[in-house]
mmCIF file of C-alpha atoms and ligand atoms in Angstrom:
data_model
loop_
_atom_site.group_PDB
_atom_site.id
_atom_site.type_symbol
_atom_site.label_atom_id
_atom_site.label_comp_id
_atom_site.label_asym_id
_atom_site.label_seq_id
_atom_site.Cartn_x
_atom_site.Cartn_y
_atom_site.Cartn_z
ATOM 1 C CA UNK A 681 125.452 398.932 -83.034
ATOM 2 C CA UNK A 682 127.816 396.225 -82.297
ATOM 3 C CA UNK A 683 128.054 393.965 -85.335
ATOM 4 C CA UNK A 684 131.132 392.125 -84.285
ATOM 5 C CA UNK A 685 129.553 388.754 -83.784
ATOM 6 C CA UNK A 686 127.130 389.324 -86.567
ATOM 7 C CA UNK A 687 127.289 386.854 -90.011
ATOM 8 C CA UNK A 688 126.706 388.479 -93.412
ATOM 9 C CA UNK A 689 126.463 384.849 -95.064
ATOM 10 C CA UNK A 690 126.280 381.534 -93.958
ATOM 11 C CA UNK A 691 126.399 378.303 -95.770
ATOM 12 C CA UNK A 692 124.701 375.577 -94.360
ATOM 13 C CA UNK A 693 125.897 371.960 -95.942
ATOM 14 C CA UNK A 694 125.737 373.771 -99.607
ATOM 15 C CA UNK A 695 126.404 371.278 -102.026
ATOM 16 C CA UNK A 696 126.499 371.846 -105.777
ATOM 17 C CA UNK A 697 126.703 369.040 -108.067
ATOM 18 C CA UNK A 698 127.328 368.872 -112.001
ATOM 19 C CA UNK A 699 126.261 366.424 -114.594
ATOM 20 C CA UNK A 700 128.768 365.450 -117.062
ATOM 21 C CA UNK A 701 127.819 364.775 -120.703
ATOM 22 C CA UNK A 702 128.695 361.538 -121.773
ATOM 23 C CA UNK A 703 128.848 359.639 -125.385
ATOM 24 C CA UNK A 704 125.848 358.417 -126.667
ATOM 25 C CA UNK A 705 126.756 354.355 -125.331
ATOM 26 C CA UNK A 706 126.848 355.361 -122.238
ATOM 27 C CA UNK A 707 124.431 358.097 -122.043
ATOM 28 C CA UNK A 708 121.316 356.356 -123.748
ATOM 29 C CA UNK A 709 122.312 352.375 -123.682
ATOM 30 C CA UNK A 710 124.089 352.208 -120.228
ATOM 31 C CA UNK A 711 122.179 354.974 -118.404
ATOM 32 C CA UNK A 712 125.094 356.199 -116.616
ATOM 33 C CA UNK A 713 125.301 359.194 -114.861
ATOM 34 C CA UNK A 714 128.390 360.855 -114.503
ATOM 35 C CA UNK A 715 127.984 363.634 -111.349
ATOM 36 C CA UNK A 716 131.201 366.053 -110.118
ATOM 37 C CA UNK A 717 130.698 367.178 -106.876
ATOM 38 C CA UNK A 718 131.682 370.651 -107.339
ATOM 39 C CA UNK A 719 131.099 371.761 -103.727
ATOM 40 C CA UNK A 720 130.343 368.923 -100.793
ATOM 41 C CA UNK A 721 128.534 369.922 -98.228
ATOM 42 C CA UNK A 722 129.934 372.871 -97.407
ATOM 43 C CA UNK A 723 129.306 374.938 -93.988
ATOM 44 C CA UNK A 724 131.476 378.133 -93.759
ATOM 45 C CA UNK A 725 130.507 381.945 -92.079
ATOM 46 C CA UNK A 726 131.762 385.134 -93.128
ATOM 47 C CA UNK A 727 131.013 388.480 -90.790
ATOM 48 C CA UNK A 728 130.328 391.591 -91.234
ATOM 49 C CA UNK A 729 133.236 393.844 -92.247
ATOM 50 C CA UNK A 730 135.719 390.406 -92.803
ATOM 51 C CA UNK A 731 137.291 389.636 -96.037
ATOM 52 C CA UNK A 732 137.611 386.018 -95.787
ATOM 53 C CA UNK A 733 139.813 384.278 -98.384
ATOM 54 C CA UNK A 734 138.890 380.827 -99.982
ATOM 55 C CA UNK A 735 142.317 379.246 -100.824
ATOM 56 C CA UNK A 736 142.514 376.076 -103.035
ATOM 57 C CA UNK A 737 144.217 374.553 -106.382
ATOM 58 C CA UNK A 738 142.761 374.238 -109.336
ATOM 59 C CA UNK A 739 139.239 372.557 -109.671
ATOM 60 C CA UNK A 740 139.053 372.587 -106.093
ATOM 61 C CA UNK A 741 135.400 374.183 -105.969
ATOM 62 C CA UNK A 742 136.351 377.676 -105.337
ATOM 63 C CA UNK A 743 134.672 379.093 -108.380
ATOM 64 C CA UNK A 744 131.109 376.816 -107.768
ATOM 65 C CA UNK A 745 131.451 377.976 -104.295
ATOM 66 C CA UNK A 746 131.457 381.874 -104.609
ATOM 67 C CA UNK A 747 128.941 381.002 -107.748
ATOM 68 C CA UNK A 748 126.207 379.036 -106.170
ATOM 69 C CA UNK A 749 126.327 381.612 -102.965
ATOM 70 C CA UNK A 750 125.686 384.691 -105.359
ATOM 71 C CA UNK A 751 122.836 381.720 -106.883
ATOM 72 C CA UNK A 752 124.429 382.164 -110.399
ATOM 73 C CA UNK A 753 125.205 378.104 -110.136
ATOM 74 C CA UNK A 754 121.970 376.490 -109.227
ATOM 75 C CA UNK A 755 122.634 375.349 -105.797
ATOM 76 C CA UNK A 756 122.038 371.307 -105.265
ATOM 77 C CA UNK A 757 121.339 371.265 -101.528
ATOM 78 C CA UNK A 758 122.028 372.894 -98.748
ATOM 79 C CA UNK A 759 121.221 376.830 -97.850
ATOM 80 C CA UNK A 760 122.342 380.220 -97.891
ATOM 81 C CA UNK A 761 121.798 382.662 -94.914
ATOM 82 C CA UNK A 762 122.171 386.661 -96.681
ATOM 83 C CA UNK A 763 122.186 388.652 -93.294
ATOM 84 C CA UNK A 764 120.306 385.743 -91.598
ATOM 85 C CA UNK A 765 117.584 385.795 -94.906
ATOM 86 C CA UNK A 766 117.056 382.569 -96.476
ATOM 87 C CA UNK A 767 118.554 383.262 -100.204
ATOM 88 C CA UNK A 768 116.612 381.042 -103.656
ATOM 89 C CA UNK A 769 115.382 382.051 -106.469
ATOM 90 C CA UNK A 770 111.738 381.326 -105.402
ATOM 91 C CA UNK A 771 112.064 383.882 -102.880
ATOM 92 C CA UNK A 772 111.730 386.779 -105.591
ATOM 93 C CA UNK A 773 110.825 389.655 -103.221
ATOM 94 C CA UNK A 774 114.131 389.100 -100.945
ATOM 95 C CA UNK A 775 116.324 387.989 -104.547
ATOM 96 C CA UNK A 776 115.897 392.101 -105.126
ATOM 97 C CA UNK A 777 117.405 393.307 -102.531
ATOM 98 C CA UNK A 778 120.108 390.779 -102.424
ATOM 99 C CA UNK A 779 121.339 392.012 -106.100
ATOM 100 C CA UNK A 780 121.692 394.743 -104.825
ATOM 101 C CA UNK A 781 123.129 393.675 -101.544
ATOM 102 C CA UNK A 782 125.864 391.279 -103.294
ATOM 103 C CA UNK A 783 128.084 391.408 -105.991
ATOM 104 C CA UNK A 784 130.545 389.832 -107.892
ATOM 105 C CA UNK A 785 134.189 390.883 -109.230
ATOM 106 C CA UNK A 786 135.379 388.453 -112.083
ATOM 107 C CA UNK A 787 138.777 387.217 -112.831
ATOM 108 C CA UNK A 788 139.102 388.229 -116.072
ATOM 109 C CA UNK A 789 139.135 391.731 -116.470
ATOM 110 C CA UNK A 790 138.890 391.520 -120.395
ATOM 111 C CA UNK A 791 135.692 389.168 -120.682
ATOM 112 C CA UNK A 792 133.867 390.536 -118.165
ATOM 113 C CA UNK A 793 132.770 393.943 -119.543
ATOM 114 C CA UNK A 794 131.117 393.986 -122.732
ATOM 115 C CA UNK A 795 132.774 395.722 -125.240
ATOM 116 C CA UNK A 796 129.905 397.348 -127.123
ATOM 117 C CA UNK A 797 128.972 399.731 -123.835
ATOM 118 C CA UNK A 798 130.956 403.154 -122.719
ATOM 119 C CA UNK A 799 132.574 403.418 -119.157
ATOM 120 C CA UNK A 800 129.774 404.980 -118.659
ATOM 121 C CA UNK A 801 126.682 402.432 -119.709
ATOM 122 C CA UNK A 802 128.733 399.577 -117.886
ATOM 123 C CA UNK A 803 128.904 401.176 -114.476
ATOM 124 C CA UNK A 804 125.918 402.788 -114.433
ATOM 125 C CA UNK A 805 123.745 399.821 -115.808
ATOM 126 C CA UNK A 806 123.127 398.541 -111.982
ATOM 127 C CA UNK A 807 121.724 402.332 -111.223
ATOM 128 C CA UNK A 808 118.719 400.668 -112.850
ATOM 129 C CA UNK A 809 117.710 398.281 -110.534
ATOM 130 C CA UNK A 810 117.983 401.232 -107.394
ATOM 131 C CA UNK A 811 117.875 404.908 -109.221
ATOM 132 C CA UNK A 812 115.694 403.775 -112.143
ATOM 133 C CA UNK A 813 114.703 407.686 -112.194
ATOM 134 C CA UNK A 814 117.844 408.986 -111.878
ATOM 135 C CA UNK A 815 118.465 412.088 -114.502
ATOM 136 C CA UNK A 816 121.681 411.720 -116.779
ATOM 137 C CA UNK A 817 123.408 414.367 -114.945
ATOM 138 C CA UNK A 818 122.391 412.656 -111.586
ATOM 139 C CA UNK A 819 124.138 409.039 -112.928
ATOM 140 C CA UNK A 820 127.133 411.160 -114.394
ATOM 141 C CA UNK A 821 128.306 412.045 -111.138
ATOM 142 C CA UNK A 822 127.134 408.687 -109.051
ATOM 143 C CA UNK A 823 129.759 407.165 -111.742
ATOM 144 C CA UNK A 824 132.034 410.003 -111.285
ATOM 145 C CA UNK A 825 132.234 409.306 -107.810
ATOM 146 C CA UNK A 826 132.777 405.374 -108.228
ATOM 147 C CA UNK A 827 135.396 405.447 -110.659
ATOM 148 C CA UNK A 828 137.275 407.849 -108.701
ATOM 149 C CA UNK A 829 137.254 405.715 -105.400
ATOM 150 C CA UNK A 830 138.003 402.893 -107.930
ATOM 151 C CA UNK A 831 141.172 404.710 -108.609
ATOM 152 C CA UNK A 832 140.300 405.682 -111.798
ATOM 153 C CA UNK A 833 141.329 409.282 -111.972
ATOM 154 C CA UNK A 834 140.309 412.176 -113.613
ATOM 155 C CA UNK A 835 137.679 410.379 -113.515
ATOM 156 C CA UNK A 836 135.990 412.373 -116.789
ATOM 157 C CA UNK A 837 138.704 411.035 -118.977
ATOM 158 C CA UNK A 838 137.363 407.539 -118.776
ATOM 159 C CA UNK A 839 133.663 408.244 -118.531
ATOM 160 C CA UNK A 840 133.001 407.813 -122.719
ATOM 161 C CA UNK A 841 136.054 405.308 -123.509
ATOM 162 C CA UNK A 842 135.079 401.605 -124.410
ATOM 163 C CA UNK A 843 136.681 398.382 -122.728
ATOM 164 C CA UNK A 844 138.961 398.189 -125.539
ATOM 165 C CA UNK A 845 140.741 401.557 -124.998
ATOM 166 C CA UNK A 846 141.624 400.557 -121.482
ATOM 167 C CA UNK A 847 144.560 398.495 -120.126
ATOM 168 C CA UNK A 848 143.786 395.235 -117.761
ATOM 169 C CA UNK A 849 144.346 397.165 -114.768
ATOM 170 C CA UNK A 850 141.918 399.586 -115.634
ATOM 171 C CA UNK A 851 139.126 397.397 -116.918
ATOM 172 C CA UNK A 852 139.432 395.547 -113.487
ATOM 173 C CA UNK A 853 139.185 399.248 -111.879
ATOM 174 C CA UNK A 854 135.875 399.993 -113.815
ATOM 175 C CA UNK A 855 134.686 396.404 -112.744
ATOM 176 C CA UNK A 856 134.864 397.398 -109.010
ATOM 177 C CA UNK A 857 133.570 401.072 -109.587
ATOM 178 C CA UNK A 858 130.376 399.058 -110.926
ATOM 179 C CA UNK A 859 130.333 397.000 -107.619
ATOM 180 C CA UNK A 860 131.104 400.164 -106.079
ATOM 181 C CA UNK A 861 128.301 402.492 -106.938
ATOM 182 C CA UNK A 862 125.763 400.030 -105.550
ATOM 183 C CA UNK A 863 127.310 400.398 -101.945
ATOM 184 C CA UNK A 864 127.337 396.609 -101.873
ATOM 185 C CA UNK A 865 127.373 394.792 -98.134
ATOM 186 C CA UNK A 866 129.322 391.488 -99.928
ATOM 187 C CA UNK A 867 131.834 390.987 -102.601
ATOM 188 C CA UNK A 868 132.642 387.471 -104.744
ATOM 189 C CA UNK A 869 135.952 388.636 -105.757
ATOM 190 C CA UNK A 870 137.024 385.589 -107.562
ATOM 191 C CA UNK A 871 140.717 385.411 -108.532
ATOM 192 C CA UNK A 872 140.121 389.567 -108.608
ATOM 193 C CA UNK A 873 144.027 390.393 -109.303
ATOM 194 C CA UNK A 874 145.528 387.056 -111.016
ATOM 195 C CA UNK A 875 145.974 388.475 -114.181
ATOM 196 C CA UNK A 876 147.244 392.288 -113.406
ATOM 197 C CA UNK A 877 150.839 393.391 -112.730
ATOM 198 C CA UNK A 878 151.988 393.496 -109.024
ATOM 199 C CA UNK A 879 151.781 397.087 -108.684
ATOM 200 C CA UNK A 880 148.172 397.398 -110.007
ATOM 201 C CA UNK A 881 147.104 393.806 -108.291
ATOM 202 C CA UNK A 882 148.755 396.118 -104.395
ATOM 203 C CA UNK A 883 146.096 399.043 -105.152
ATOM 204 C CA UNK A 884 143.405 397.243 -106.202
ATOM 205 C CA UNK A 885 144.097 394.805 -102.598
ATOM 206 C CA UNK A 886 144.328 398.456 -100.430
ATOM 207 C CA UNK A 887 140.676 399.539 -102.138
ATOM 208 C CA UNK A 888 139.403 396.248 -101.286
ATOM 209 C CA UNK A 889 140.515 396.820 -97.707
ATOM 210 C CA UNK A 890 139.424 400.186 -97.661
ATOM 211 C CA UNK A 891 135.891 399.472 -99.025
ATOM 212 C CA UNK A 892 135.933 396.582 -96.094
ATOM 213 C CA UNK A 893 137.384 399.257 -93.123
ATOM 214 C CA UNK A 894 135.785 402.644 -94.059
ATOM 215 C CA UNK A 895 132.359 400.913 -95.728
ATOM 216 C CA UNK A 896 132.195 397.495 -93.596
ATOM 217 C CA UNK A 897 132.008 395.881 -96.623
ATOM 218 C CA UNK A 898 132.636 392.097 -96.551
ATOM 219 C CA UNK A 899 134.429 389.826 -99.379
ATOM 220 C CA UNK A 900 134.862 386.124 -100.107
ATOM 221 C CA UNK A 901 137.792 386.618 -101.986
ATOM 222 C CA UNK A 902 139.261 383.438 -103.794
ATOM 223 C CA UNK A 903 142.427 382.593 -104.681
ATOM 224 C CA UNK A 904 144.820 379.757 -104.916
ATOM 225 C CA UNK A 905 147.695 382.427 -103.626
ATOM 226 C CA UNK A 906 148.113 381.712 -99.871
ATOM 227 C CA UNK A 907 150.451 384.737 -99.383
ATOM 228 C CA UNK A 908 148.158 387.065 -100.647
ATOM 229 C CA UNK A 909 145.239 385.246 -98.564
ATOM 230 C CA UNK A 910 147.414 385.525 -95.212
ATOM 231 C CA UNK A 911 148.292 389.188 -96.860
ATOM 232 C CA UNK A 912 144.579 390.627 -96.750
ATOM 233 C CA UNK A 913 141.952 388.684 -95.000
ATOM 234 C CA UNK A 914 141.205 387.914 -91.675
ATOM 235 C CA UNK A 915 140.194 384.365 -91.806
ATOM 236 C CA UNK A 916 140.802 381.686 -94.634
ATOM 237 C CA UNK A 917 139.656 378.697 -95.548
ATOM 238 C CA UNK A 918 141.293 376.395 -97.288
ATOM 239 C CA UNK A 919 139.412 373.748 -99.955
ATOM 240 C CA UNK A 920 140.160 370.172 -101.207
ATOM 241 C CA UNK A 921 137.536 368.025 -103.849
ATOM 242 C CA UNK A 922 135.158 370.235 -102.741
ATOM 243 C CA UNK A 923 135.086 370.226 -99.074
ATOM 244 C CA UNK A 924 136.805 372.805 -96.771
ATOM 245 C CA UNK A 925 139.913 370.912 -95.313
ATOM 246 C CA UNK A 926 140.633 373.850 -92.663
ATOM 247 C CA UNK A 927 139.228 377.203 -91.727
ATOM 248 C CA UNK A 928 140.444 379.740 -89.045
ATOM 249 C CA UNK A 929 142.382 383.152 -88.273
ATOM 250 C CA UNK A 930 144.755 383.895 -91.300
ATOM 251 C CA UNK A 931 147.809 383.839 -89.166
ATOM 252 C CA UNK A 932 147.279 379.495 -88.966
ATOM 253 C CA UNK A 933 148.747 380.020 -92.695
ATOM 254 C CA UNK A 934 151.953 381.348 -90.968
ATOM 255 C CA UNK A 935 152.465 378.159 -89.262
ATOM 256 C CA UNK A 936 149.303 377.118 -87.285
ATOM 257 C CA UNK A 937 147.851 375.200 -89.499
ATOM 258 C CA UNK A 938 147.252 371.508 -87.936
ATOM 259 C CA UNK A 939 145.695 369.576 -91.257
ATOM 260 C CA UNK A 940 148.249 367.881 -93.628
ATOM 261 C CA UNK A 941 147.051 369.418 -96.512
ATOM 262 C CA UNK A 942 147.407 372.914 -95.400
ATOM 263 C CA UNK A 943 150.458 372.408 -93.955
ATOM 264 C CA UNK A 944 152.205 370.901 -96.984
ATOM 265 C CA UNK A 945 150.737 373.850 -98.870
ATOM 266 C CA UNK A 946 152.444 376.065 -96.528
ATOM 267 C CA UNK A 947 155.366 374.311 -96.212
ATOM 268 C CA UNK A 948 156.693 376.355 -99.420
ATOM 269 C CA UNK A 949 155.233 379.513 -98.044
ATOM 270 C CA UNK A 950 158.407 382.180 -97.519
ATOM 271 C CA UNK A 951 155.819 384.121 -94.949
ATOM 272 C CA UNK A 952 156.383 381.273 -92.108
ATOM 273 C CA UNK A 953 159.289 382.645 -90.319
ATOM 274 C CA UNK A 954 162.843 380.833 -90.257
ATOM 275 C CA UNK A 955 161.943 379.429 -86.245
ATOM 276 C CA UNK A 956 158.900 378.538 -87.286
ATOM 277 C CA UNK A 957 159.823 376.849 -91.182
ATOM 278 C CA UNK A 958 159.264 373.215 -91.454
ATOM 279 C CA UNK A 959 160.800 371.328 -93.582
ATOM 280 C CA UNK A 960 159.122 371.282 -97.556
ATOM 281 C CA UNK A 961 156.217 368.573 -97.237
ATOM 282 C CA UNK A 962 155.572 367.281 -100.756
ATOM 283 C CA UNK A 963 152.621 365.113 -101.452
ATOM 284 C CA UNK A 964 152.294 362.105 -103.269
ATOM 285 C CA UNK A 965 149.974 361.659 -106.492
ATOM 286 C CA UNK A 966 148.090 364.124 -108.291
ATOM 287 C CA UNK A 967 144.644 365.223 -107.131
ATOM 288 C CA UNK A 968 142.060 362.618 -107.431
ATOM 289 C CA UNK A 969 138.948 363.138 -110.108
ATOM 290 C CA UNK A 970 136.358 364.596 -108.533
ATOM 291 C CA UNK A 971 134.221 362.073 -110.519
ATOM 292 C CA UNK A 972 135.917 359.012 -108.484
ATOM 293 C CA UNK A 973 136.309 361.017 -105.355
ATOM 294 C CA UNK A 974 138.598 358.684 -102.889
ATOM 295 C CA UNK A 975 136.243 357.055 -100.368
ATOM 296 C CA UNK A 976 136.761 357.479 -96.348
ATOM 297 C CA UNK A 977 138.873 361.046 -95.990
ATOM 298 C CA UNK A 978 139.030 362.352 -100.151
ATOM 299 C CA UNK A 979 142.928 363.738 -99.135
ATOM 300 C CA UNK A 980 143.714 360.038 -97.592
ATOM 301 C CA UNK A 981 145.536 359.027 -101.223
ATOM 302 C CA UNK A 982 147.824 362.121 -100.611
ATOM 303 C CA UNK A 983 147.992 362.492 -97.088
ATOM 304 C CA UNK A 984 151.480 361.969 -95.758
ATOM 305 C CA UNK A 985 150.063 360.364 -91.904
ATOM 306 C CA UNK A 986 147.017 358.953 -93.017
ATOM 307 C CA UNK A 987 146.206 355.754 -91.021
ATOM 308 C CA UNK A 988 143.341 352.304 -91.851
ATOM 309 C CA UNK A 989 140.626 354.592 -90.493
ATOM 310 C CA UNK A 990 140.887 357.167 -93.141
ATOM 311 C CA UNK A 991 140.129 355.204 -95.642
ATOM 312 C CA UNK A 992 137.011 353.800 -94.678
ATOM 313 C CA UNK A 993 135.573 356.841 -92.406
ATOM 314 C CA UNK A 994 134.772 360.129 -93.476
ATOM 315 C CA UNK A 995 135.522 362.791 -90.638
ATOM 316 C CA UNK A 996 133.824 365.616 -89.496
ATOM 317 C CA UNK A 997 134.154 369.040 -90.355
ATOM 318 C CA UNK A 998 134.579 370.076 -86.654
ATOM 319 C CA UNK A 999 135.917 373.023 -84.360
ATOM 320 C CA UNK A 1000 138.695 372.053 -82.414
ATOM 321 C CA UNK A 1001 139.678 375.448 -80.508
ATOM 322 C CA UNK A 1002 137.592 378.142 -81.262
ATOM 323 C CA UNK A 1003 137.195 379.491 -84.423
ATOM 324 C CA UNK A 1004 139.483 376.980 -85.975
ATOM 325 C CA UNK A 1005 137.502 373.816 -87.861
ATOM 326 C CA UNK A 1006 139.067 371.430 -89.738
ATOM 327 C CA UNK A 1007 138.179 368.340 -91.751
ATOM 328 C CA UNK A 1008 140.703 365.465 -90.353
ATOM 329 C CA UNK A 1009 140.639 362.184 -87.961
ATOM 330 C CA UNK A 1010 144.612 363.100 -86.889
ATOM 331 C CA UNK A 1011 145.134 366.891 -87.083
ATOM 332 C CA UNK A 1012 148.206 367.837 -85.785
ATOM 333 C CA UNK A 1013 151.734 369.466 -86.876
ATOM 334 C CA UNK A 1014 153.552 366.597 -88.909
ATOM 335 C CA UNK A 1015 157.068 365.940 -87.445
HETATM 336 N N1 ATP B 1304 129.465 374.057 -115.504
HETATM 337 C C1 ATP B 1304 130.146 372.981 -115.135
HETATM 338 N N2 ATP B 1304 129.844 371.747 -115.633
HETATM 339 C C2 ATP B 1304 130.522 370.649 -115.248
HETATM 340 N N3 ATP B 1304 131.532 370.663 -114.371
HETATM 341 C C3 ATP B 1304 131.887 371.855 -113.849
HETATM 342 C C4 ATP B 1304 131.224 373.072 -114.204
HETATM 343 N N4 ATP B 1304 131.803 374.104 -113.512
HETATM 344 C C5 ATP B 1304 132.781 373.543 -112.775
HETATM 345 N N5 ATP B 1304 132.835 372.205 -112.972
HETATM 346 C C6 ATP B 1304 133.752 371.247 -112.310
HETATM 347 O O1 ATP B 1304 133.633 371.453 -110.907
HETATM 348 C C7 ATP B 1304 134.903 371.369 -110.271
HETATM 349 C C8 ATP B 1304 135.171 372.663 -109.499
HETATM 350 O O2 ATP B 1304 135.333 373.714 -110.452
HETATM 351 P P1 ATP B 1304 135.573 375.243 -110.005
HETATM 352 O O3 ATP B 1304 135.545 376.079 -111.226
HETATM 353 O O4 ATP B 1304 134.629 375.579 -108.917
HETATM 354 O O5 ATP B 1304 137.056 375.151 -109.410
HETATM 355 P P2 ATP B 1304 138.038 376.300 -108.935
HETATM 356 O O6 ATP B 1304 138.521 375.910 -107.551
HETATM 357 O O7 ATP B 1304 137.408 377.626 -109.069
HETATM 358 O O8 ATP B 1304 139.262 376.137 -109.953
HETATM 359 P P3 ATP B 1304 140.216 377.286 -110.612
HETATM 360 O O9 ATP B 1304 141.212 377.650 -109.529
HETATM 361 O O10 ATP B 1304 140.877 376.555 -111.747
HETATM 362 O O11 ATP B 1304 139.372 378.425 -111.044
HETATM 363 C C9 ATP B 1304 135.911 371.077 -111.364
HETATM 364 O O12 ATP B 1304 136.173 369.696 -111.367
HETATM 365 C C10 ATP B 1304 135.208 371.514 -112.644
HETATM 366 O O13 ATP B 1304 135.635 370.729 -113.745
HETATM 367 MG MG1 MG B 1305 137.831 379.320 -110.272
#
């Protein structure tokens, strides 16, 4: 079956909005409402066998993006498309499958396990939503068999040890073994190898693009590490206040990127080859608050060759050769 073309997810204008909390004056008296736009209306693909990395600084949306997809963030607007299946909560016959269908690999390789359960209990605990009936000697070697692809090897050795008696490395290792033994079609691997050494952070990036060539699996990996994006995914997109500023192949990060924003980020990037370096492109101001985002373009207060239009007109997110979109009135390389 040819599955080249085909889309594991789509996001169609998602958009996922937080209240903030305010003090009582405010709150009760004035009636304010305080709202973050997390994630603006957001359109993005990712195919089948692609790891597609979601690039951004801090507060960017990265984390409310990946979230809401996997609906673990209630989702304001917008839709998600799981292998062309509308994805909500209401939908509970079709929410099955896609547990089982999608997971998600956490940043922190020490909070994310709970310390009270063996090796064991934590990687086979998702055996209950597909091999409910499965004997203890059947889920010993299903586990077995995950935390040795996970790299976790002899495998036995870790099978009764708790969180604690593991290093960072390894915790993150058991955390993919317990993606793993649900042969999952899409990963959320959300800042998967920020806090591990940069020998463990290489092996864990080769399993992720071996589960992705020899399974087909598919990731949304996020980071705020371009190199590493450009490094293992095939497309990336790259995410300002909430809204996706550029998208397209991964080699744009090596010097075809045509929005401002990606290009100063890039700028600094020791991957773009000496013919191809331009010169450092710093950017003025910090990042707006997403609770007074800039009106017109949100990146016009930063933007280097913004013009009068950009700050009254918002542009379109909108392909301009194909497979490349990007979220700018002027793209173009800055001279
Ligand atoms: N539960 C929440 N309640 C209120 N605001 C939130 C909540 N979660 C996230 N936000 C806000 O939404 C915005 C996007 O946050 P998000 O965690 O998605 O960013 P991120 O790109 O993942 O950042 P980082 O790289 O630091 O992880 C931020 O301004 C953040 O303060
Ligand atoms: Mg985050």
């Amino acid at each position: 079956m040819n599955t080249e073309n085909t889309n594991i997810v789509e996001l169609c204008q998602l958009e996922v909005n937080f209240k903030i909390k305010q003090r009582f004056y405010e709150e009760y008296i004035k009636r304010e409402k305080k709202i973050v736009r997390a994630v603006d209306k957001v359109s993005l693909h990712i195919k089948k066998s692609e790891i597609l990395s979601l690039v951004g600084e801090s507060g960017s949306g990265k984390t409310s993006t990946g979230r809401a997809l996997l609906q673990l963030t209630p989702v304001t607007s917008g839709s998600v498309l799981f292998d062309g299946h509308p994805v909500e909560e209401k939908n509970k016959g079709y929410m099955k499958e896609f547990r089982k269908r999608a997971q998600m690999i956490f940043q922190d390789p020490y909070q994310s396990l709970n310390p009270r359960f063996t090796v064991f209990d934590i990687v086979t605990e998702p055996l209950l939503l597909t091999h409910s009936r499965a004997t203890l000697a059947e889920k010993e070697v299903l586990a077995l068999q995950a935390l040795e692809f996970a790299g976790l090897r002899p495998a036995a050795e870790y099978l009764y040890r708790y969180p604690h008696e593991l290093s960072g490395g390894q915790r993150q290792r058991v955390s993919i073994a317990t993606c793993f033994i649900m042969s999952p079609d899409f990963i959320v691997a959300d800042e998967p190898v920020s806090m591990l050494d940069a020998s463990v952070r290489a092996d864990i990036l080769k399993l992720f693009v071996r589960m992705k060539e020899e399974k087909g699996t598919s990731f949304l990996f996020i980071t705020h590490d371009l190199a590493l994006a450009w490094l293992i995914s095939d497309r990336v997109a790259i995410m300002y206040l909430g809204k996706i500023m550029e998208s397209g192949p991964a080699d744009i990060i090596a010097g075809g990127c045509l929005h401002p924003y990606s290009q100063a980020l890039t700028s600094v990037l020791s991957i773009v080859g000496e013919q191809s370096r331009t010169k450092r492109i710093v950017l003025k101001d910090e990042t707006p608050s997403p609770l007074h985002m800039p009106k017109g373009c949100r990146f016009h207060t930063r933007c280097p060759v913004s013009r009068e239009n950009c700050r009254i007109e918002e542009p379109e997110y909108r392909e301009i050769e194909p497979g490349h979109f990007i979220y700018c009135h002027y793209p173009g390389k800055i001279v």
